[in-house]
């Protein structure tokens, strides 16, 4: 039996992931067979089973990879903003805008929801925790009204996630994004400390 090196195993896994992203994005999960995937990657079904268990496991790995990239992009937006509040607003808006990107729309917001039931619990916890940290600091700075940072993070994350699914569903994505961003701005303004409460 030929033993494969760690580098070869990682290369095989990366090849399957890259191929799956391309094919799932172009055809969708339901219209992609395991034979299509392995043929395009130049690998066997055994390699797919070994690394991901099955096609569903491969989809989960692809979604986790895209989720990590999305998180990195949102983090960069926060870091480049002039202030914490503007960074938070821009980050929330960017999340909704990503719902129109073909790969994210098809794989993360349509296929993952249909096949996996949505984002993984780990991904959800990470997003909520990240948002909670920002909100906590905004409250500390006296920008956001005093409330439970966790409760606010859960409410805002849930709103953004549902709005992103809504934007990605159907042919009216651009119009829905405009409506969603307008509603988001209204929602976020409601978090701010009012002048009367500062006195």
GROMACS .gro file of C-alpha atoms in nm:
model
  199
    1UNK     CA    1   0.000   0.000   0.000
    2UNK     CA    2   0.138   0.341  -0.102
    3UNK     CA    3   0.162   0.585   0.187
    4UNK     CA    4   0.095   0.947   0.097
    5UNK     CA    5   0.288   1.229   0.256
    6UNK     CA    6   0.117   1.495   0.464
    7UNK     CA    7   0.184   1.753   0.190
    8UNK     CA    8   0.020   1.527  -0.070
    9UNK     CA    9  -0.283   1.476   0.156
   10UNK     CA   10  -0.318   1.852   0.207
   11UNK     CA   11  -0.282   1.910  -0.167
   12UNK     CA   12  -0.557   1.655  -0.238
   13UNK     CA   13  -0.788   1.818   0.018
   14UNK     CA   14  -0.720   2.166  -0.121
   15UNK     CA   15  -0.784   2.045  -0.475
   16UNK     CA   16  -1.120   1.893  -0.378
   17UNK     CA   17  -1.221   2.213  -0.195
   18UNK     CA   18  -1.123   2.439  -0.486
   19UNK     CA   19  -1.305   2.216  -0.736
   20UNK     CA   20  -1.616   2.195  -0.518
   21UNK     CA   21  -1.629   2.574  -0.477
   22UNK     CA   22  -1.613   2.621  -0.853
   23UNK     CA   23  -1.866   2.351  -0.940
   24UNK     CA   24  -2.111   2.429  -0.657
   25UNK     CA   25  -2.098   2.796  -0.754
   26UNK     CA   26  -2.165   2.723  -1.123
   27UNK     CA   27  -2.419   2.440  -1.096
   28UNK     CA   28  -2.540   2.437  -0.738
   29UNK     CA   29  -2.510   2.154  -0.487
   30UNK     CA   30  -2.812   1.954  -0.604
   31UNK     CA   31  -2.699   1.944  -0.967
   32UNK     CA   32  -2.344   1.835  -0.886
   33UNK     CA   33  -2.264   1.465  -0.863
   34UNK     CA   34  -1.968   1.321  -0.676
   35UNK     CA   35  -1.845   1.179  -1.007
   36UNK     CA   36  -1.846   1.533  -1.153
   37UNK     CA   37  -1.644   1.661  -0.860
   38UNK     CA   38  -1.384   1.387  -0.854
   39UNK     CA   39  -1.346   1.387  -1.234
   40UNK     CA   40  -1.286   1.762  -1.244
   41UNK     CA   41  -1.037   1.737  -0.956
   42UNK     CA   42  -0.866   1.439  -1.123
   43UNK     CA   43  -0.918   1.233  -0.806
   44UNK     CA   44  -1.115   0.929  -0.691
   45UNK     CA   45  -1.433   0.900  -0.486
   46UNK     CA   46  -1.217   0.739  -0.219
   47UNK     CA   47  -1.023   1.064  -0.179
   48UNK     CA   48  -1.347   1.257  -0.129
   49UNK     CA   49  -1.475   1.003   0.125
   50UNK     CA   50  -1.143   1.006   0.310
   51UNK     CA   51  -1.124   1.384   0.350
   52UNK     CA   52  -1.489   1.485   0.381
   53UNK     CA   53  -1.699   1.172   0.444
   54UNK     CA   54  -1.949   1.251   0.169
   55UNK     CA   55  -2.076   1.530  -0.057
   56UNK     CA   56  -2.254   1.697   0.234
   57UNK     CA   57  -1.931   1.700   0.434
   58UNK     CA   58  -1.757   1.859   0.137
   59UNK     CA   59  -2.025   2.131   0.121
   60UNK     CA   60  -1.978   2.198   0.493
   61UNK     CA   61  -1.602   2.238   0.443
   62UNK     CA   62  -1.657   2.475   0.149
   63UNK     CA   63  -1.904   2.684   0.352
   64UNK     CA   64  -1.659   2.702   0.645
   65UNK     CA   65  -1.386   2.819   0.408
   66UNK     CA   66  -1.606   3.092   0.257
   67UNK     CA   67  -1.732   3.192   0.605
   68UNK     CA   68  -1.371   3.240   0.721
   69UNK     CA   69  -1.298   3.458   0.417
   70UNK     CA   70  -1.612   3.665   0.477
   71UNK     CA   71  -1.513   3.711   0.841
   72UNK     CA   72  -1.167   3.827   0.735
   73UNK     CA   73  -1.317   4.084   0.498
   74UNK     CA   74  -1.551   4.215   0.769
   75UNK     CA   75  -1.263   4.237   1.016
   76UNK     CA   76  -1.062   4.442   0.764
   77UNK     CA   77  -1.356   4.682   0.726
   78UNK     CA   78  -1.363   4.734   1.104
   79UNK     CA   79  -0.987   4.790   1.120
   80UNK     CA   80  -0.982   5.044   0.836
   81UNK     CA   81  -1.275   5.253   0.959
   82UNK     CA   82  -1.219   5.602   1.102
   83UNK     CA   83  -1.401   5.511   1.423
   84UNK     CA   84  -1.562   5.210   1.589
   85UNK     CA   85  -1.922   5.312   1.516
   86UNK     CA   86  -1.858   5.377   1.146
   87UNK     CA   87  -1.671   5.046   1.126
   88UNK     CA   88  -1.965   4.865   1.284
   89UNK     CA   89  -2.218   5.023   1.046
   90UNK     CA   90  -1.999   4.952   0.743
   91UNK     CA   91  -1.945   4.595   0.857
   92UNK     CA   92  -2.319   4.529   0.890
   93UNK     CA   93  -2.387   4.689   0.552
   94UNK     CA   94  -2.107   4.489   0.385
   95UNK     CA   95  -2.255   4.165   0.519
   96UNK     CA   96  -2.582   4.241   0.338
   97UNK     CA   97  -2.395   4.343   0.020
   98UNK     CA   98  -2.215   4.007   0.017
   99UNK     CA   99  -2.556   3.841  -0.033
  100UNK     CA  100  -2.540   3.954  -0.397
  101UNK     CA  101  -2.201   3.795  -0.466
  102UNK     CA  102  -2.274   3.486  -0.680
  103UNK     CA  103  -2.056   3.238  -0.489
  104UNK     CA  104  -2.178   3.348  -0.144
  105UNK     CA  105  -2.537   3.372  -0.263
  106UNK     CA  106  -2.551   3.025  -0.412
  107UNK     CA  107  -2.331   2.825  -0.176
  108UNK     CA  108  -2.367   2.993   0.164
  109UNK     CA  109  -2.714   3.148   0.148
  110UNK     CA  110  -2.902   2.900  -0.070
  111UNK     CA  111  -2.737   2.556  -0.073
  112UNK     CA  112  -2.605   2.562   0.285
  113UNK     CA  113  -2.944   2.665   0.418
  114UNK     CA  114  -3.126   2.397   0.215
  115UNK     CA  115  -2.879   2.115   0.284
  116UNK     CA  116  -2.716   2.203   0.618
  117UNK     CA  117  -2.986   2.420   0.773
  118UNK     CA  118  -2.774   2.737   0.759
  119UNK     CA  119  -2.447   2.847   0.916
  120UNK     CA  120  -2.267   2.609   1.149
  121UNK     CA  121  -2.315   2.666   1.524
  122UNK     CA  122  -1.942   2.748   1.556
  123UNK     CA  123  -1.968   3.013   1.285
  124UNK     CA  124  -2.276   3.164   1.447
  125UNK     CA  125  -2.111   3.174   1.789
  126UNK     CA  126  -1.801   3.339   1.644
  127UNK     CA  127  -2.007   3.607   1.464
  128UNK     CA  128  -2.216   3.683   1.772
  129UNK     CA  129  -1.909   3.696   1.999
  130UNK     CA  130  -1.728   3.930   1.759
  131UNK     CA  131  -2.030   4.159   1.735
  132UNK     CA  132  -2.081   4.147   2.112
  133UNK     CA  133  -1.725   4.270   2.169
  134UNK     CA  134  -1.775   4.567   1.938
  135UNK     CA  135  -2.111   4.658   2.093
  136UNK     CA  136  -1.968   4.631   2.444
  137UNK     CA  137  -1.695   4.881   2.353
  138UNK     CA  138  -1.948   5.114   2.186
  139UNK     CA  139  -2.154   5.110   2.508
  140UNK     CA  140  -1.837   5.176   2.710
  141UNK     CA  141  -1.758   5.475   2.486
  142UNK     CA  142  -2.110   5.613   2.542
  143UNK     CA  143  -2.207   5.579   2.174
  144UNK     CA  144  -2.460   5.297   2.209
  145UNK     CA  145  -2.729   5.305   2.479
  146UNK     CA  146  -2.670   5.082   2.780
  147UNK     CA  147  -2.822   4.738   2.723
  148UNK     CA  148  -2.707   4.377   2.724
  149UNK     CA  149  -2.430   4.354   2.459
  150UNK     CA  150  -2.508   3.984   2.409
  151UNK     CA  151  -2.879   4.043   2.357
  152UNK     CA  152  -2.807   4.323   2.109
  153UNK     CA  153  -2.551   4.109   1.924
  154UNK     CA  154  -2.796   3.818   1.896
  155UNK     CA  155  -3.076   4.044   1.770
  156UNK     CA  156  -2.858   4.224   1.515
  157UNK     CA  157  -2.689   3.904   1.394
  158UNK     CA  158  -3.026   3.732   1.354
  159UNK     CA  159  -3.166   4.030   1.165
  160UNK     CA  160  -2.865   4.045   0.931
  161UNK     CA  161  -2.870   3.670   0.866
  162UNK     CA  162  -3.242   3.666   0.780
  163UNK     CA  163  -3.210   3.979   0.564
  164UNK     CA  164  -2.917   3.820   0.375
  165UNK     CA  165  -3.126   3.507   0.305
  166UNK     CA  166  -3.409   3.732   0.184
  167UNK     CA  167  -3.177   3.931  -0.047
  168UNK     CA  168  -3.028   3.611  -0.191
  169UNK     CA  169  -3.368   3.452  -0.257
  170UNK     CA  170  -3.525   3.533  -0.593
  171UNK     CA  171  -3.453   3.778  -0.873
  172UNK     CA  172  -3.503   4.105  -0.686
  173UNK     CA  173  -3.174   4.099  -0.497
  174UNK     CA  174  -3.059   4.451  -0.583
  175UNK     CA  175  -3.392   4.610  -0.489
  176UNK     CA  176  -3.406   4.404  -0.171
  177UNK     CA  177  -3.050   4.508  -0.081
  178UNK     CA  178  -3.145   4.877  -0.111
  179UNK     CA  179  -3.449   4.819   0.111
  180UNK     CA  180  -3.244   4.612   0.354
  181UNK     CA  181  -2.970   4.873   0.391
  182UNK     CA  182  -3.227   5.148   0.452
  183UNK     CA  183  -3.396   4.935   0.721
  184UNK     CA  184  -3.056   4.849   0.871
  185UNK     CA  185  -2.965   5.217   0.906
  186UNK     CA  186  -3.294   5.281   1.085
  187UNK     CA  187  -3.235   4.984   1.314
  188UNK     CA  188  -2.878   5.089   1.398
  189UNK     CA  189  -2.976   5.453   1.466
  190UNK     CA  190  -3.206   5.320   1.735
  191UNK     CA  191  -2.902   5.190   1.927
  192UNK     CA  192  -2.744   5.532   1.968
  193UNK     CA  193  -2.746   5.728   2.290
  194UNK     CA  194  -2.987   6.020   2.248
  195UNK     CA  195  -2.900   6.373   2.353
  196UNK     CA  196  -3.167   6.371   2.626
  197UNK     CA  197  -3.017   6.057   2.779
  198UNK     CA  198  -2.672   6.218   2.785
  199UNK     CA  199  -2.792   6.512   2.999
   0.00000   0.00000   0.00000
